[in-house]
mmCIF file of C-alpha atoms and ligand atoms in Angstrom:
data_model
loop_
_atom_site.group_PDB
_atom_site.id
_atom_site.type_symbol
_atom_site.label_atom_id
_atom_site.label_comp_id
_atom_site.label_asym_id
_atom_site.label_seq_id
_atom_site.Cartn_x
_atom_site.Cartn_y
_atom_site.Cartn_z
ATOM 1 C CA MET A 1 15.878 13.343 25.489
ATOM 2 C CA GLN A 2 12.983 11.953 23.510
ATOM 3 C CA VAL A 3 11.509 8.717 24.734
ATOM 4 C CA VAL A 4 10.781 6.202 22.009
ATOM 5 C CA HIS A 5 7.816 4.015 22.894
ATOM 6 C CA THR A 6 8.585 0.690 21.335
ATOM 7 C CA GLU A 7 5.802 -1.281 22.929
ATOM 8 C CA ARG A 8 3.482 0.668 25.221
ATOM 9 C CA MET A 9 0.926 2.850 23.492
ATOM 10 C CA SER A 10 1.176 5.795 25.871
ATOM 11 C CA GLY A 11 1.837 9.021 24.024
ATOM 12 C CA LEU A 12 0.141 7.783 20.859
ATOM 13 C CA ARG A 13 -1.514 10.647 18.963
ATOM 14 C CA SER A 14 -2.056 9.307 15.469
ATOM 15 C CA ILE A 15 -2.463 6.062 13.542
ATOM 16 C CA LEU A 16 -1.711 5.865 9.818
ATOM 17 C CA PHE A 17 -3.531 3.007 8.118
ATOM 18 C CA ASP A 18 -2.596 1.341 4.896
ATOM 19 C CA MET A 19 -5.786 0.774 2.856
ATOM 20 C CA ASP A 20 -5.762 -2.457 0.823
ATOM 21 C CA GLY A 21 -5.540 -5.488 3.078
ATOM 22 C CA VAL A 22 -5.924 -3.346 6.209
ATOM 23 C CA ILE A 23 -9.089 -1.244 5.845
ATOM 24 C CA VAL A 24 -10.586 -2.944 2.807
ATOM 25 C CA ASP A 25 -10.711 -6.622 1.898
ATOM 26 C CA SER A 26 -9.466 -6.060 -1.639
ATOM 27 C CA MET A 27 -6.193 -7.878 -2.208
ATOM 28 C CA ARG A 28 -7.722 -11.073 -3.611
ATOM 29 C CA GLN A 29 -9.597 -8.917 -6.133
ATOM 30 C CA HIS A 30 -6.447 -6.920 -7.028
ATOM 31 C CA ALA A 31 -4.516 -10.178 -7.494
ATOM 32 C CA GLU A 32 -7.215 -11.732 -9.717
ATOM 33 C CA CYS A 33 -7.276 -8.622 -11.916
ATOM 34 C CA TRP A 34 -3.486 -8.484 -12.287
ATOM 35 C CA ILE A 35 -3.330 -12.229 -13.054
ATOM 36 C CA ARG A 36 -5.976 -11.809 -15.806
ATOM 37 C CA VAL A 37 -4.369 -8.754 -17.394
ATOM 38 C CA PHE A 38 -0.812 -10.107 -17.291
ATOM 39 C CA GLY A 39 -2.129 -13.401 -18.707
ATOM 40 C CA GLU A 40 -3.087 -11.477 -21.848
ATOM 41 C CA TYR A 41 0.591 -10.492 -22.149
ATOM 42 C CA GLY A 42 1.748 -14.096 -21.703
ATOM 43 C CA VAL A 43 3.023 -13.561 -18.157
ATOM 44 C CA ALA A 44 1.839 -16.119 -15.584
ATOM 45 C CA LEU A 45 1.505 -14.778 -12.042
ATOM 46 C CA SER A 46 0.569 -16.275 -8.685
ATOM 47 C CA THR A 47 -1.426 -14.556 -5.968
ATOM 48 C CA GLU A 48 1.753 -14.387 -3.890
ATOM 49 C CA ASP A 49 3.558 -12.534 -6.719
ATOM 50 C CA ILE A 50 0.998 -9.771 -6.195
ATOM 51 C CA TYR A 51 0.896 -9.909 -2.381
ATOM 52 C CA LEU A 52 4.682 -9.606 -2.144
ATOM 53 C CA ARG A 53 4.649 -6.497 -4.385
ATOM 54 C CA GLU A 54 1.746 -4.891 -2.569
ATOM 55 C CA GLY A 55 2.332 -1.255 -1.700
ATOM 56 C CA MET A 56 4.165 -0.392 -4.909
ATOM 57 C CA SER A 57 2.343 1.886 -7.336
ATOM 58 C CA GLY A 58 0.592 0.163 -10.247
ATOM 59 C CA ILE A 59 3.228 1.259 -12.762
ATOM 60 C CA ALA A 60 6.140 0.332 -10.452
ATOM 61 C CA SER A 61 4.732 -3.169 -9.990
ATOM 62 C CA ILE A 62 4.095 -3.559 -13.736
ATOM 63 C CA ILE A 63 7.758 -2.688 -14.432
ATOM 64 C CA ASP A 64 8.973 -4.987 -11.652
ATOM 65 C CA ILE A 65 6.844 -7.916 -12.878
ATOM 66 C CA PHE A 66 8.018 -7.542 -16.485
ATOM 67 C CA ARG A 67 11.633 -7.256 -15.300
ATOM 68 C CA THR A 68 11.312 -10.435 -13.254
ATOM 69 C CA LYS A 69 9.041 -12.542 -15.442
ATOM 70 C CA GLY A 70 8.615 -11.015 -18.873
ATOM 71 C CA GLU A 71 10.710 -11.273 -21.982
ATOM 72 C CA ARG A 72 10.739 -7.530 -22.581
ATOM 73 C CA ILE A 73 9.811 -4.304 -20.838
ATOM 74 C CA PRO A 74 6.762 -2.739 -22.530
ATOM 75 C CA SER A 75 6.738 0.897 -23.607
ATOM 76 C CA PRO A 76 5.339 3.500 -21.174
ATOM 77 C CA GLY A 77 2.236 3.730 -23.403
ATOM 78 C CA GLU A 78 1.622 -0.038 -23.242
ATOM 79 C CA MET A 79 2.087 -0.022 -19.468
ATOM 80 C CA LYS A 80 -0.471 2.750 -19.137
ATOM 81 C CA ILE A 81 -2.942 0.668 -21.187
ATOM 82 C CA LEU A 82 -2.234 -2.382 -19.038
ATOM 83 C CA GLN A 83 -2.837 -0.382 -15.851
ATOM 84 C CA GLU A 84 -6.046 1.077 -17.263
ATOM 85 C CA LYS A 85 -7.321 -2.410 -18.199
ATOM 86 C CA LYS A 86 -6.599 -3.627 -14.686
ATOM 87 C CA LEU A 87 -8.458 -0.669 -13.147
ATOM 88 C CA GLU A 88 -11.467 -1.232 -15.410
ATOM 89 C CA ILE A 89 -11.721 -4.876 -14.338
ATOM 90 C CA PHE A 90 -11.063 -4.036 -10.668
ATOM 91 C CA GLU A 91 -13.828 -1.455 -10.587
ATOM 92 C CA ARG A 92 -16.361 -4.140 -11.470
ATOM 93 C CA TYR A 93 -15.393 -6.241 -8.430
ATOM 94 C CA PRO A 94 -17.274 -5.750 -5.175
ATOM 95 C CA VAL A 95 -14.935 -4.607 -2.394
ATOM 96 C CA THR A 96 -15.970 -4.288 1.246
ATOM 97 C CA ILE A 97 -14.274 -3.008 4.351
ATOM 98 C CA PHE A 98 -13.144 -5.712 6.779
ATOM 99 C CA PRO A 99 -15.567 -6.603 9.561
ATOM 100 C CA GLY A 100 -14.533 -4.746 12.715
ATOM 101 C CA VAL A 101 -12.779 -1.862 10.963
ATOM 102 C CA GLU A 102 -15.589 0.650 11.524
ATOM 103 C CA GLY A 103 -15.571 -0.211 15.232
ATOM 104 C CA ILE A 104 -11.791 0.307 15.454
ATOM 105 C CA LEU A 105 -11.962 3.666 13.647
ATOM 106 C CA GLU A 106 -14.826 4.848 15.822
ATOM 107 C CA PHE A 107 -13.039 3.805 19.023
ATOM 108 C CA LEU A 108 -9.836 5.595 17.978
ATOM 109 C CA SER A 109 -11.711 8.755 16.960
ATOM 110 C CA LYS A 110 -13.443 8.828 20.361
ATOM 111 C CA LYS A 111 -10.025 8.522 22.006
ATOM 112 C CA GLY A 112 -8.882 11.599 20.055
ATOM 113 C CA ILE A 113 -6.401 9.636 17.927
ATOM 114 C CA VAL A 114 -5.882 11.408 14.585
ATOM 115 C CA LEU A 115 -6.342 8.974 11.697
ATOM 116 C CA GLY A 116 -4.511 8.946 8.385
ATOM 117 C CA LEU A 117 -4.641 6.749 5.290
ATOM 118 C CA VAL A 118 -1.496 5.979 3.271
ATOM 119 C CA THR A 119 -2.016 3.892 0.156
ATOM 120 C CA GLY A 120 -0.167 2.766 -2.949
ATOM 121 C CA SER A 121 -3.504 2.930 -4.780
ATOM 122 C CA LEU A 122 -4.721 5.811 -6.932
ATOM 123 C CA ARG A 123 -7.025 8.487 -5.493
ATOM 124 C CA ARG A 124 -9.608 7.172 -7.973
ATOM 125 C CA SER A 125 -9.420 3.725 -6.335
ATOM 126 C CA VAL A 126 -9.748 5.207 -2.830
ATOM 127 C CA ARG A 127 -13.011 6.814 -3.939
ATOM 128 C CA TYR A 128 -14.121 3.516 -5.456
ATOM 129 C CA VAL A 129 -13.453 1.299 -2.435
ATOM 130 C CA LEU A 130 -14.204 3.675 0.473
ATOM 131 C CA GLN A 131 -17.534 5.323 1.029
ATOM 132 C CA GLU A 132 -17.492 8.957 2.051
ATOM 133 C CA ASN A 133 -18.491 8.244 5.660
ATOM 134 C CA ILE A 134 -15.302 6.161 6.030
ATOM 135 C CA ARG A 135 -13.079 8.536 4.003
ATOM 136 C CA LYS A 136 -14.030 11.490 6.166
ATOM 137 C CA ARG A 137 -12.687 9.746 9.284
ATOM 138 C CA PHE A 138 -9.151 10.291 7.931
ATOM 139 C CA ALA A 139 -7.589 13.695 8.546
ATOM 140 C CA SER A 140 -4.951 12.932 5.922
ATOM 141 C CA ILE A 141 -5.190 10.718 2.839
ATOM 142 C CA ILE A 142 -1.965 10.130 0.893
ATOM 143 C CA THR A 143 -2.365 8.245 -2.384
ATOM 144 C CA VAL A 144 0.106 7.405 -5.123
ATOM 145 C CA ASP A 145 -1.090 10.585 -6.895
ATOM 146 C CA ASP A 146 0.338 12.685 -4.050
ATOM 147 C CA ILE A 147 3.922 11.429 -4.048
ATOM 148 C CA VAL A 148 6.891 10.844 -6.358
ATOM 149 C CA ASN A 149 8.405 7.711 -4.782
ATOM 150 C CA GLY A 150 5.961 5.041 -3.618
ATOM 151 C CA LYS A 151 6.413 2.354 -0.967
ATOM 152 C CA PRO A 152 8.928 0.888 -0.046
ATOM 153 C CA ASN A 153 10.349 4.440 -0.172
ATOM 154 C CA PRO A 154 9.524 6.317 3.076
ATOM 155 C CA GLU A 155 8.034 9.280 1.160
ATOM 156 C CA PRO A 156 4.319 8.330 1.517
ATOM 157 C CA TYR A 157 4.583 7.913 5.299
ATOM 158 C CA LEU A 158 6.798 10.999 5.699
ATOM 159 C CA LYS A 159 4.225 13.035 3.799
ATOM 160 C CA ALA A 160 1.400 11.739 6.001
ATOM 161 C CA LEU A 161 3.494 12.429 9.103
ATOM 162 C CA GLU A 162 3.929 16.014 7.978
ATOM 163 C CA GLU A 163 0.185 16.354 7.341
ATOM 164 C CA VAL A 164 -0.894 15.004 10.731
ATOM 165 C CA GLY A 165 1.808 17.112 12.351
ATOM 166 C CA PHE A 166 3.034 14.783 15.113
ATOM 167 C CA ARG A 167 6.473 13.478 16.063
ATOM 168 C CA ASN A 168 7.579 10.043 14.841
ATOM 169 C CA GLU A 169 7.238 8.451 18.272
ATOM 170 C CA GLU A 170 3.625 9.678 18.564
ATOM 171 C CA VAL A 171 2.556 7.905 15.381
ATOM 172 C CA LEU A 172 1.821 4.245 14.644
ATOM 173 C CA VAL A 173 1.393 2.605 11.239
ATOM 174 C CA ILE A 174 -0.778 -0.413 10.502
ATOM 175 C CA GLU A 175 0.212 -2.352 7.405
ATOM 176 C CA ASN A 176 -0.200 -5.792 5.892
ATOM 177 C CA ALA A 177 2.512 -5.835 3.226
ATOM 178 C CA PRO A 178 6.299 -6.229 3.538
ATOM 179 C CA LEU A 179 7.032 -3.196 1.312
ATOM 180 C CA GLY A 180 4.607 -1.062 3.312
ATOM 181 C CA ILE A 181 6.327 -2.078 6.539
ATOM 182 C CA ILE A 182 9.726 -1.181 5.038
ATOM 183 C CA SER A 183 8.336 2.225 4.004
ATOM 184 C CA ALA A 184 6.939 2.942 7.486
ATOM 185 C CA LYS A 185 10.106 1.831 9.270
ATOM 186 C CA ALA A 186 12.272 3.868 6.874
ATOM 187 C CA ALA A 187 10.140 6.878 7.838
ATOM 188 C CA GLY A 188 11.125 6.209 11.462
ATOM 189 C CA LEU A 189 7.688 4.993 12.519
ATOM 190 C CA ARG A 190 6.534 2.125 14.678
ATOM 191 C CA CYS A 191 4.626 -0.374 12.534
ATOM 192 C CA PHE A 192 2.159 -3.117 13.365
ATOM 193 C CA ALA A 193 1.079 -5.648 10.762
ATOM 194 C CA LEU A 194 -2.032 -7.690 10.079
ATOM 195 C CA GLU A 195 -1.847 -11.203 8.651
ATOM 196 C CA THR A 196 -4.651 -10.583 6.149
ATOM 197 C CA THR A 197 -2.684 -11.555 3.050
ATOM 198 C CA LEU A 198 0.657 -12.954 4.193
ATOM 199 C CA GLU A 199 1.648 -14.939 7.253
ATOM 200 C CA ALA A 200 3.747 -13.546 10.105
ATOM 201 C CA ALA A 201 6.943 -15.113 8.704
ATOM 202 C CA ARG A 202 6.693 -12.596 5.803
ATOM 203 C CA LEU A 203 6.044 -9.652 8.128
ATOM 204 C CA THR A 204 9.063 -9.900 10.392
ATOM 205 C CA ASP A 205 10.078 -6.243 9.948
ATOM 206 C CA ALA A 206 6.909 -5.189 11.807
ATOM 207 C CA ASP A 207 7.105 -4.365 15.518
ATOM 208 C CA ARG A 208 4.104 -6.539 16.229
ATOM 209 C CA VAL A 209 1.934 -8.848 14.132
ATOM 210 C CA PHE A 210 -1.791 -9.485 14.638
ATOM 211 C CA SER A 211 -3.588 -12.489 13.195
ATOM 212 C CA SER A 212 -6.917 -10.651 12.836
ATOM 213 C CA HIS A 213 -8.684 -7.303 13.129
ATOM 214 C CA LYS A 214 -10.369 -8.644 16.255
ATOM 215 C CA GLU A 215 -6.994 -9.263 17.891
ATOM 216 C CA LEU A 216 -5.850 -5.748 16.916
ATOM 217 C CA ASP A 217 -9.103 -4.254 18.232
ATOM 218 C CA THR A 218 -8.672 -6.020 21.589
ATOM 219 C CA TYR A 219 -5.053 -4.862 21.852
ATOM 220 C CA LEU A 220 -5.915 -1.218 21.085
ATOM 221 C CA ARG A 221 -8.805 -1.202 23.590
ATOM 222 C CA ASN A 222 -6.535 -2.628 26.301
ATOM 223 C CA GLU A 223 -3.662 -0.256 25.612
ATOM 224 C CA LEU A 224 -5.389 3.068 24.924
HETATM 225 MG MG1 MG B 301 -1.911 -3.169 2.145
#
């Protein structure tokens, strides 16, 4: 019989990190860009509209926003232009990794934990926001370019799981977005969440919620 570790970290072999809002402090910038671009199409958005859709691919969130708030669904060509505009603006914003993240990654690497990155962003955006010395810490990087069905579908996490090559119960996910948590749980993985963008009340599907990277760091150092 396989033992499922719901709380203790013994047996942990790999951690799969979401990128935006977990590794990099980028969600405010993403939200500002989307709000600007959608404004040009007459659609008013709040920051929370973006945070609650985080994890979806760019195109999936464009469709979902127009379905919910727009008067019509744009053509695929228009949506591509809208996404491209957003990327152009985003790539002029400075984005940094959260304080404490490098320390966490270094600690986990020293412990022999295999690290993966699973993001709803494009591979192009991963290269933009993460310097090579951080990217190379991840044995597996799954972007929206590598999958068919993005979060909340389990496909991104299942693909990462296959790449790292461990059993479900040996792998932990760290997320910050409700749809990312749904994706991880649907892949049969334990999932912790960080309150970087949304409060704990929005992250109730996670197995554990941390208010800060520091709190997560302390927990991992105590448990591993
Ligand atoms: Mg995220």
